[in-house]
PDB file of C-alpha atoms in Angstrom:
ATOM      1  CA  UNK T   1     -12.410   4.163  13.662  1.00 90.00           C
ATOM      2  CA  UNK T   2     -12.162   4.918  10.022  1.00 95.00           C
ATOM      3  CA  UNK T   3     -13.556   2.301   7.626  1.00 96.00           C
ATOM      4  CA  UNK T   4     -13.437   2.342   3.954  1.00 97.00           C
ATOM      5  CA  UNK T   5     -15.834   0.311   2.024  1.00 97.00           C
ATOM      6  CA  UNK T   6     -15.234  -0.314  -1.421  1.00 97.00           C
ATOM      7  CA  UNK T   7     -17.849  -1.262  -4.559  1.00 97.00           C
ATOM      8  CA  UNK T   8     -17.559  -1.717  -8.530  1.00 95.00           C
ATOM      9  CA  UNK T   9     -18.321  -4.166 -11.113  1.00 90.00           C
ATOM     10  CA  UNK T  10     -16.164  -7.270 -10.812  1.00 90.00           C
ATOM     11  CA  UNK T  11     -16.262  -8.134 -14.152  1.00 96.00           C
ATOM     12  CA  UNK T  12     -15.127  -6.410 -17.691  1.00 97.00           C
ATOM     13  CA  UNK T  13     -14.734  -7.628 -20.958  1.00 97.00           C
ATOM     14  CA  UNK T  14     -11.262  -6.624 -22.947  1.00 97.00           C
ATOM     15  CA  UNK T  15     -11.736  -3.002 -23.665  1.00 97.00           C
ATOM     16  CA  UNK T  16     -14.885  -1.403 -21.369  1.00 97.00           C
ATOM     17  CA  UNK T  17     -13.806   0.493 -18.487  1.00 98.00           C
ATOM     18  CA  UNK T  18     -13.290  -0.515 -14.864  1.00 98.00           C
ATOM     19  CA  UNK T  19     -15.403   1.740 -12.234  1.00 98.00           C
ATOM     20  CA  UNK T  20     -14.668   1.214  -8.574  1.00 98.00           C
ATOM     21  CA  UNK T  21     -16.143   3.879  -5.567  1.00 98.00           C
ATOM     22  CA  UNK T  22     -14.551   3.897  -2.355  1.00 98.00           C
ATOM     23  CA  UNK T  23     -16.675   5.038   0.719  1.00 97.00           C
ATOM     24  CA  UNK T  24     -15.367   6.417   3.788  1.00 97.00           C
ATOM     25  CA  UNK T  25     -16.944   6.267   7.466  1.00 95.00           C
ATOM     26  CA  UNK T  26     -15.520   7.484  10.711  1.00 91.00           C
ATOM     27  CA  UNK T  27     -12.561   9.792  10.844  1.00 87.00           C
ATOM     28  CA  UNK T  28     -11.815  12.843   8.634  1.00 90.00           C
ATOM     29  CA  UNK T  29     -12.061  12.456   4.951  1.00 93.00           C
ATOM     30  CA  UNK T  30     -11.221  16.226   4.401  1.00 91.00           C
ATOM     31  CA  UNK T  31      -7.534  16.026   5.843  1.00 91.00           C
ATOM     32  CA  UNK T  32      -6.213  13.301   3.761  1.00 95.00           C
ATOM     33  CA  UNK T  33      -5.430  12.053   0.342  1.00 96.00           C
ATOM     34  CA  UNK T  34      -7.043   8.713  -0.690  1.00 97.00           C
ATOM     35  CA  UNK T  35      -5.095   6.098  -2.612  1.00 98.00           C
ATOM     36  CA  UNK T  36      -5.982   3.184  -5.047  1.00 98.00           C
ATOM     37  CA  UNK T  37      -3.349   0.087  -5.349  1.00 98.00           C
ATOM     38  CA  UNK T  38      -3.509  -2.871  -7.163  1.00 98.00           C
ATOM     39  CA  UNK T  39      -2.239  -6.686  -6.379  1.00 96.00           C
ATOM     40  CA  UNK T  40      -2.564  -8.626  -9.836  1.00 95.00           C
ATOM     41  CA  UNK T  41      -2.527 -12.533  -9.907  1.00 93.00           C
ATOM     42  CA  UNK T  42       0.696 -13.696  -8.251  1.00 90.00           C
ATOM     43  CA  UNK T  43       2.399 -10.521  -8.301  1.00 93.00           C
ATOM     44  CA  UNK T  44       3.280  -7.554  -5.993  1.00 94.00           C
ATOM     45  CA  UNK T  45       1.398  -4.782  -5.027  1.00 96.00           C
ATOM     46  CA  UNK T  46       0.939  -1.834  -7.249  1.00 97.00           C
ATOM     47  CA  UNK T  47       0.661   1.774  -6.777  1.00 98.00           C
ATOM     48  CA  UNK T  48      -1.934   3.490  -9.000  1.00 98.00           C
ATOM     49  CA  UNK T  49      -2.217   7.216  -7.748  1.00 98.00           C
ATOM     50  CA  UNK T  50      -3.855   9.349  -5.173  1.00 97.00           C
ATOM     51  CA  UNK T  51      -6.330  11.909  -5.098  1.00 97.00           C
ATOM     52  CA  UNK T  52      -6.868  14.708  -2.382  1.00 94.00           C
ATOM     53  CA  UNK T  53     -10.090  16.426  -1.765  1.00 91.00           C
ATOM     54  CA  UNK T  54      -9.266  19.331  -3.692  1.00 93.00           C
ATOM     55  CA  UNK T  55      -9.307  16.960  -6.741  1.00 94.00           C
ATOM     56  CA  UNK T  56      -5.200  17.356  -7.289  1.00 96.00           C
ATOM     57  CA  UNK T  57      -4.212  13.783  -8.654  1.00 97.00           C
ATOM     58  CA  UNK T  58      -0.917  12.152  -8.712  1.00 97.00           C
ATOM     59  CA  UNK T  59      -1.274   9.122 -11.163  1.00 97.00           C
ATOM     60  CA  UNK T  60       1.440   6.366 -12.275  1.00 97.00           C
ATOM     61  CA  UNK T  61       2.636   7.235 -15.010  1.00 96.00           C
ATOM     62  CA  UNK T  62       2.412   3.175 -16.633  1.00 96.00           C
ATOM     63  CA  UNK T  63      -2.084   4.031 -16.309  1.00 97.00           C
ATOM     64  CA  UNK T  64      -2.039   7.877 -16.510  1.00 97.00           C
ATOM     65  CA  UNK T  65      -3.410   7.853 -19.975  1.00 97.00           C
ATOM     66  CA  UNK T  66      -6.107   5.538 -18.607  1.00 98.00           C
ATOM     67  CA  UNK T  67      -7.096   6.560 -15.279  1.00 98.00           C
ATOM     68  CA  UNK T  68      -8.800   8.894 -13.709  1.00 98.00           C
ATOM     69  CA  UNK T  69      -9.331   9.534 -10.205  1.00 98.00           C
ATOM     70  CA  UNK T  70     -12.635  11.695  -8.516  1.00 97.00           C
ATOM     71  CA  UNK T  71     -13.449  12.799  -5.304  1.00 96.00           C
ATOM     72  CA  UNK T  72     -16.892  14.228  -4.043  1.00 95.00           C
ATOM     73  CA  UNK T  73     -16.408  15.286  -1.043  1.00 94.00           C
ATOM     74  CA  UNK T  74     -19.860  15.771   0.243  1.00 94.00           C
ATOM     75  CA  UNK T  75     -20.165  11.738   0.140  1.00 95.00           C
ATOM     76  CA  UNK T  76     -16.896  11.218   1.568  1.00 96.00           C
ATOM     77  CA  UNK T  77     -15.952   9.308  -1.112  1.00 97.00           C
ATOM     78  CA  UNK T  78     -13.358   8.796  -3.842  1.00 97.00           C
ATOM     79  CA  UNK T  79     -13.974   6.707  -7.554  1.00 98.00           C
ATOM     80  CA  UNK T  80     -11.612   5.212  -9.714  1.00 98.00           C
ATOM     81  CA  UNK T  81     -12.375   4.976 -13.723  1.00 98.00           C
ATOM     82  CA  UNK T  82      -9.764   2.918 -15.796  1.00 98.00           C
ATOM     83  CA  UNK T  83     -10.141   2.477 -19.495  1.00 98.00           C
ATOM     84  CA  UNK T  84      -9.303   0.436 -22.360  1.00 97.00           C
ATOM     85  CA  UNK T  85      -8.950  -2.121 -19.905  1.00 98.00           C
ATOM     86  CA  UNK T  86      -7.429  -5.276 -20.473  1.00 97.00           C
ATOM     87  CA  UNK T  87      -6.658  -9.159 -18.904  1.00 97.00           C
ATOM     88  CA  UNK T  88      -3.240  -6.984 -17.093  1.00 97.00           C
ATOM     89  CA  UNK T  89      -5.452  -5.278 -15.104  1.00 98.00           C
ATOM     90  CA  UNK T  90      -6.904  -8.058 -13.445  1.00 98.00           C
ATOM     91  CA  UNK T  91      -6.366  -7.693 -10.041  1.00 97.00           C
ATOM     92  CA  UNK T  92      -7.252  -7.209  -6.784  1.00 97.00           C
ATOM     93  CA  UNK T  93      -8.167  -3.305  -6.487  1.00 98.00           C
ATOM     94  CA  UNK T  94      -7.878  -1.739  -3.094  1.00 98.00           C
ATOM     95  CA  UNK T  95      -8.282   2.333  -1.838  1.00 98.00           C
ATOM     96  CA  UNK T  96      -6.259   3.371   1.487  1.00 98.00           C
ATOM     97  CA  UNK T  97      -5.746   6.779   2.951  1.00 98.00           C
ATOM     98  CA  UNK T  98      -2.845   7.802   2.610  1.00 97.00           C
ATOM     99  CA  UNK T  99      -2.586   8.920   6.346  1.00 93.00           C
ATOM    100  CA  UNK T 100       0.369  11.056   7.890  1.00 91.00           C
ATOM    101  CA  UNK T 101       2.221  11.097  11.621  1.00 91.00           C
ATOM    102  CA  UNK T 102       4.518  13.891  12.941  1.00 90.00           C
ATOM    103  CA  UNK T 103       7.310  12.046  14.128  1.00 86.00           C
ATOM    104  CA  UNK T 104       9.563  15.346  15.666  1.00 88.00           C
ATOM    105  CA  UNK T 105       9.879  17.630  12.846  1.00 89.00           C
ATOM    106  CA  UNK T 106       9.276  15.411   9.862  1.00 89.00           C
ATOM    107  CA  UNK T 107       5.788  14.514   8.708  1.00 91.00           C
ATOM    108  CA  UNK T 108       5.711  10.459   7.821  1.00 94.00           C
ATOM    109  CA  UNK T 109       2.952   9.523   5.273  1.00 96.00           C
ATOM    110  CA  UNK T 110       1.904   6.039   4.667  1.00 97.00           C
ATOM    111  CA  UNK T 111      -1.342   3.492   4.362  1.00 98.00           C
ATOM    112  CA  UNK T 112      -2.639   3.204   7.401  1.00 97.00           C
ATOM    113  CA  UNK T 113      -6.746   2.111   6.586  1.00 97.00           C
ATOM    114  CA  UNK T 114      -7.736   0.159   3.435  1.00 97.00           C
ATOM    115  CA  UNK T 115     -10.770  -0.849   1.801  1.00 97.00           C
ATOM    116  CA  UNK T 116     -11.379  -4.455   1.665  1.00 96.00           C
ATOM    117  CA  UNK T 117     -10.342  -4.749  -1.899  1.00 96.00           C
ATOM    118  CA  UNK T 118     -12.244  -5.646  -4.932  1.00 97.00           C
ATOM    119  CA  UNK T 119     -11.746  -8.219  -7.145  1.00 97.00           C
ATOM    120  CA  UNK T 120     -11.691  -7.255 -10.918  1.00 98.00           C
ATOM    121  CA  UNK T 121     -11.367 -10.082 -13.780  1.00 98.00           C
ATOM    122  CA  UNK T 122     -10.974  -8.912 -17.532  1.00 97.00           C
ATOM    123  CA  UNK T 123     -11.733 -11.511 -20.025  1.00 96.00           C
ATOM    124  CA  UNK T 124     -12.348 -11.461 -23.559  1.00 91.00           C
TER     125      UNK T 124
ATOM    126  CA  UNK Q   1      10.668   7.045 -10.338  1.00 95.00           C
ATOM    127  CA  UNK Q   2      12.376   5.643  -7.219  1.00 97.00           C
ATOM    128  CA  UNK Q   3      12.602   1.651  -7.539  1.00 98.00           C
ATOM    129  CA  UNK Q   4      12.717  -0.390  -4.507  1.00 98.00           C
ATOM    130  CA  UNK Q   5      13.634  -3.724  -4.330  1.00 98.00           C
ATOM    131  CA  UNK Q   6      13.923  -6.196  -1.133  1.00 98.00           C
ATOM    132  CA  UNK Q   7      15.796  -9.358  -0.463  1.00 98.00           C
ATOM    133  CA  UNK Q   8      15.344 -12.166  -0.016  1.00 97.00           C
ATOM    134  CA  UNK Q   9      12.183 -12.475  -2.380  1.00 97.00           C
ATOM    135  CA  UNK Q  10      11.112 -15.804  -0.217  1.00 97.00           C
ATOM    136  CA  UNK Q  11      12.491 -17.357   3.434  1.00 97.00           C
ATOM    137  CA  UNK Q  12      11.253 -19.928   4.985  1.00 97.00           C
ATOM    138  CA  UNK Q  13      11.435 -20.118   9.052  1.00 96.00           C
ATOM    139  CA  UNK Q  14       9.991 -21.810  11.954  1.00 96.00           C
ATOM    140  CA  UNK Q  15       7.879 -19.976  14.738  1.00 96.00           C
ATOM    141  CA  UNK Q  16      10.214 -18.667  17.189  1.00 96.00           C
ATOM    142  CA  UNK Q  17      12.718 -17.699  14.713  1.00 97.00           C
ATOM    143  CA  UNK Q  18      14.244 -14.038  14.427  1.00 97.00           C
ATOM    144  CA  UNK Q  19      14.027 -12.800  10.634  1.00 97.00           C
ATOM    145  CA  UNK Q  20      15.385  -9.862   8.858  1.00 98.00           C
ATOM    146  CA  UNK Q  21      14.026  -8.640   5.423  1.00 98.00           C
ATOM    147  CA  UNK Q  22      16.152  -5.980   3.701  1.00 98.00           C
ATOM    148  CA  UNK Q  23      14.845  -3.183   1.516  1.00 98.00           C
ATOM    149  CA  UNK Q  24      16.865  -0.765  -0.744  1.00 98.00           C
ATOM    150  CA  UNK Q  25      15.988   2.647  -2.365  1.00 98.00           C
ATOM    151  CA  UNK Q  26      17.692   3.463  -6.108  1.00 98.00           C
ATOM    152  CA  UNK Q  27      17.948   6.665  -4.359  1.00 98.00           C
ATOM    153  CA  UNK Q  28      17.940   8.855  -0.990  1.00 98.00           C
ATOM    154  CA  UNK Q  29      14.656   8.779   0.537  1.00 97.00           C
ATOM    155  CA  UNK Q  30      15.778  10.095   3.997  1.00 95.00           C
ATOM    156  CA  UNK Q  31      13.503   7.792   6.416  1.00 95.00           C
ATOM    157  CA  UNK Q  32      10.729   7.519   3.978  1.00 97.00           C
ATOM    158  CA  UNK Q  33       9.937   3.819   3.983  1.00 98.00           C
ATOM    159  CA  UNK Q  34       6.910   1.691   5.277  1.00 98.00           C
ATOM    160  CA  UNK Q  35       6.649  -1.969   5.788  1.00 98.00           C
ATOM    161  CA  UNK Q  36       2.821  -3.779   4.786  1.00 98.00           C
ATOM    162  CA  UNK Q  37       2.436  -6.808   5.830  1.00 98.00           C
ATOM    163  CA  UNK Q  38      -0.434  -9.099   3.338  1.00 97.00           C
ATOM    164  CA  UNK Q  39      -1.792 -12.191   4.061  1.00 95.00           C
ATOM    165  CA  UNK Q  40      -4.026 -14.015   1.444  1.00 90.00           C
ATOM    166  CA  UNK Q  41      -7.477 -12.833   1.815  1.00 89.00           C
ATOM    167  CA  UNK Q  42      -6.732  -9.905   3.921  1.00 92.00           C
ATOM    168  CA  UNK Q  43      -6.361  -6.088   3.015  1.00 91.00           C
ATOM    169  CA  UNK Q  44      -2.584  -5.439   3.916  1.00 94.00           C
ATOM    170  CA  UNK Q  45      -1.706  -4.073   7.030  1.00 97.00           C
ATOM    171  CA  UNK Q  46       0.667  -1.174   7.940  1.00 98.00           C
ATOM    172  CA  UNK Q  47       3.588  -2.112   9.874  1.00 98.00           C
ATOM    173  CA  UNK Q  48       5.775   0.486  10.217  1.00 98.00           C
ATOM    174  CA  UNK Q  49       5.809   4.170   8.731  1.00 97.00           C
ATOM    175  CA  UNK Q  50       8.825   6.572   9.061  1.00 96.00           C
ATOM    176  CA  UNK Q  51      11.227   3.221   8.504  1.00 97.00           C
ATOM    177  CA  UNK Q  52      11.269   2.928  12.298  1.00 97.00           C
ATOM    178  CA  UNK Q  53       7.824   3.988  13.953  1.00 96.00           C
ATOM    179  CA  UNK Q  54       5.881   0.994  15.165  1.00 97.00           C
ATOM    180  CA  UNK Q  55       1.986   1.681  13.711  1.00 97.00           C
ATOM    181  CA  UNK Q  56      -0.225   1.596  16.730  1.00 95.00           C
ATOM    182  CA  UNK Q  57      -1.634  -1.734  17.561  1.00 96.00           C
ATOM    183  CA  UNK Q  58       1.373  -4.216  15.880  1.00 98.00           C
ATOM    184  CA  UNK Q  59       3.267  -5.996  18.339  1.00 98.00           C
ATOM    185  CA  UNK Q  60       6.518  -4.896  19.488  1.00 98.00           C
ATOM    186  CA  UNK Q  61       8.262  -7.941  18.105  1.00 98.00           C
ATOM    187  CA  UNK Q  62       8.226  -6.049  14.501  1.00 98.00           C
ATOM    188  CA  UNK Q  63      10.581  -3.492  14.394  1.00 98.00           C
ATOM    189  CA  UNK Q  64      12.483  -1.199  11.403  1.00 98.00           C
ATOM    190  CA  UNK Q  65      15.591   0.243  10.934  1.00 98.00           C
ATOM    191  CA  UNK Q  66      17.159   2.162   8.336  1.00 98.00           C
ATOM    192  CA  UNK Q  67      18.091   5.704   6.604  1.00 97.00           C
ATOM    193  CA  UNK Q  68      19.058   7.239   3.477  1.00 97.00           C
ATOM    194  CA  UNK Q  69      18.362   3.763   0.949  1.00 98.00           C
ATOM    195  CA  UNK Q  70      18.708   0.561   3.227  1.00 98.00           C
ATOM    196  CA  UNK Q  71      16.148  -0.131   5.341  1.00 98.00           C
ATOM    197  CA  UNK Q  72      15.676  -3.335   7.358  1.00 98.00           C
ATOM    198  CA  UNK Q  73      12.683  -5.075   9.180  1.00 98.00           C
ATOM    199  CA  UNK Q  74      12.898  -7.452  11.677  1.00 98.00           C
ATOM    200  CA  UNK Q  75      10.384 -10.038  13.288  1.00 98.00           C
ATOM    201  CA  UNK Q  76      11.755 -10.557  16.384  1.00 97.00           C
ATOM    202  CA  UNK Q  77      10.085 -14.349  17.379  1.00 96.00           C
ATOM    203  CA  UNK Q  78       7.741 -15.751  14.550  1.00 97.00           C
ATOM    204  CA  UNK Q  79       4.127 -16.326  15.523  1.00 96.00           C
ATOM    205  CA  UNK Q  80       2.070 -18.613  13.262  1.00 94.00           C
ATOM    206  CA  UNK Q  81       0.036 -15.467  12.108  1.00 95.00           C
ATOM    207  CA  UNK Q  82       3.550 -13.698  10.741  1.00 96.00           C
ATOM    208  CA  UNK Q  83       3.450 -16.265   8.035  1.00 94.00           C
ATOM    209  CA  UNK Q  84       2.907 -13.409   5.074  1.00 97.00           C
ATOM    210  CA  UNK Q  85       4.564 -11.053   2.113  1.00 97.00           C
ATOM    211  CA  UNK Q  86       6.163  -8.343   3.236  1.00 98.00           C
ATOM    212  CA  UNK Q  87       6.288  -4.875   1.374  1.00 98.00           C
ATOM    213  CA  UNK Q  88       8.002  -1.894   1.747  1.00 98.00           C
ATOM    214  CA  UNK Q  89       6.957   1.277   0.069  1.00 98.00           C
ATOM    215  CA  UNK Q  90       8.654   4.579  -0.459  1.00 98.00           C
ATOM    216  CA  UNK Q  91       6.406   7.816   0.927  1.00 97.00           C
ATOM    217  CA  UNK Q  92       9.278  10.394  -0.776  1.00 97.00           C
ATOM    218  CA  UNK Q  93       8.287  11.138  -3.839  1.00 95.00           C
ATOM    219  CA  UNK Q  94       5.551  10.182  -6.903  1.00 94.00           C
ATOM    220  CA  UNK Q  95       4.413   7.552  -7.616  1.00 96.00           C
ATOM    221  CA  UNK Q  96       5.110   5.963  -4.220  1.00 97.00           C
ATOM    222  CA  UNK Q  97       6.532   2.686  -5.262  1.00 98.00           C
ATOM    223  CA  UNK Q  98       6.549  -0.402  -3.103  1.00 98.00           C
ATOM    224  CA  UNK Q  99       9.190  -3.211  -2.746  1.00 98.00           C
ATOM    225  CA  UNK Q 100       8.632  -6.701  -5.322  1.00 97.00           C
ATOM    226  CA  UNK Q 101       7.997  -8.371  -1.566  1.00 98.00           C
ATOM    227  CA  UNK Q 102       9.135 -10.719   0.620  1.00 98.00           C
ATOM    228  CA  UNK Q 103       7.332 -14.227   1.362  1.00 98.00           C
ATOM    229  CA  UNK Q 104       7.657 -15.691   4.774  1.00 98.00           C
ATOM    230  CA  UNK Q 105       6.871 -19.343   4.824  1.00 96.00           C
ATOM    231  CA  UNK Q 106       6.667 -22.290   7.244  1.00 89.00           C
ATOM    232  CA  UNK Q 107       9.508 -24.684   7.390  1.00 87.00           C
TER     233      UNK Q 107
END
């Protein structure tokens, strides 16, 4: 069974820059993108961008000029650095693969394992 | 970027009830469409991938529908543990968007 384990400081003053790691056990790591999303206070959830284990990175285009996404393949795991951060990005951080199913002859991609999530609070 | 929005943003229902949730594309997306299902406290759960396919493991009373920009979910018969938000998500294109959600709440 795959299981993704996240980690990263849960709190940031206005400014410093978030740092979250996401671990993966079981399963393969090198078939599959990995994906970070976001669920602020009260609000939706949020799609922040994906990397593959190539290092090719699709960001959001609201936190590209923040964020940057890494892979190391050799520890099966995938980090997330946000700067310049600020009380909006307090939220609940999560990683998910962002598995795939041949259904016929299309290939369906979704979210199909997810890290635990990590709580990150910005203050000033 | 593809927006997605759902409807109704909240419903409240009883357990046993049949509920539909509704979620549009602002463009084609072919059958591109999960459904997440979030309860407080909990990492959210994949429903449903390729708008229809049930994810292995979630009961057969969930069940999706849908092509081209409306999609629809269904929950058959309400158990107490369905009481949740609701997301759909877009898998076409960059960045993969999800649905504002729908809250399911006890009557």
């Amino acid at each position: 069974q795959v299981h993704l384990q996240q980690w990263g400081a849960g709190s940031l003053k206005t400014s410093e820059t978030l740092s979250l790691t996401c671990g993966v056990s079981g399963g393969s790591f090198s078939g599959y993108a990995w994906t970070w999303i976001r669920q602020s206070p009260g609000k939706g959830l949020e799609w922040i961008g994906e990397i593959n284990p190539t290092g090719n990175t699709k960001y959001n285009p609201s936190l590209r000029s923040r964020l940057t996404l890494s892979v190391d393949t050799s520890k099966k795991e995938v980090s997330l650095s946000l700067a310049s951060v600020t009380a909006a990005d307090t939220a609940v951080y999560y990683c998910a693969r962002w598995g795939f199913d041949v259904v016929g002859d299309f290939h369906y991609y979704n979210l199909d394992f997810w890290g635990q999530g990590t709580t990150v609070t910005v203050s000033s | 970027d593809i927006q997605m929005s759902q409807s109704p943003s909240s419903l409240s229902a009883v357990v046993g009830d049949r509920i539909t949730i509704s979620c549009r594309a602002s463009q084609n997306i072919d059958g591109n469409v999960n459904w997440y299902q979030l309860r407080p406290g909990k990492a959210p759960r994949l429903l449903i991938y390729g708008a229809s396919t049930l994810q292995s493991g979630v009961p057969s009373r969930f069940s999706g529908s849908g092509y081209g920009s409306d999609f629809t979910l269904v929950i058959s018969s309400l158990k107490p543990e369905d009481f949740a938000t609701y997301y759909c998500q877009q898998s076409f294109d960059s960045p993969r968007t999800f649905g504002p959600g729908t809250k399911v709440e006890i009557k």
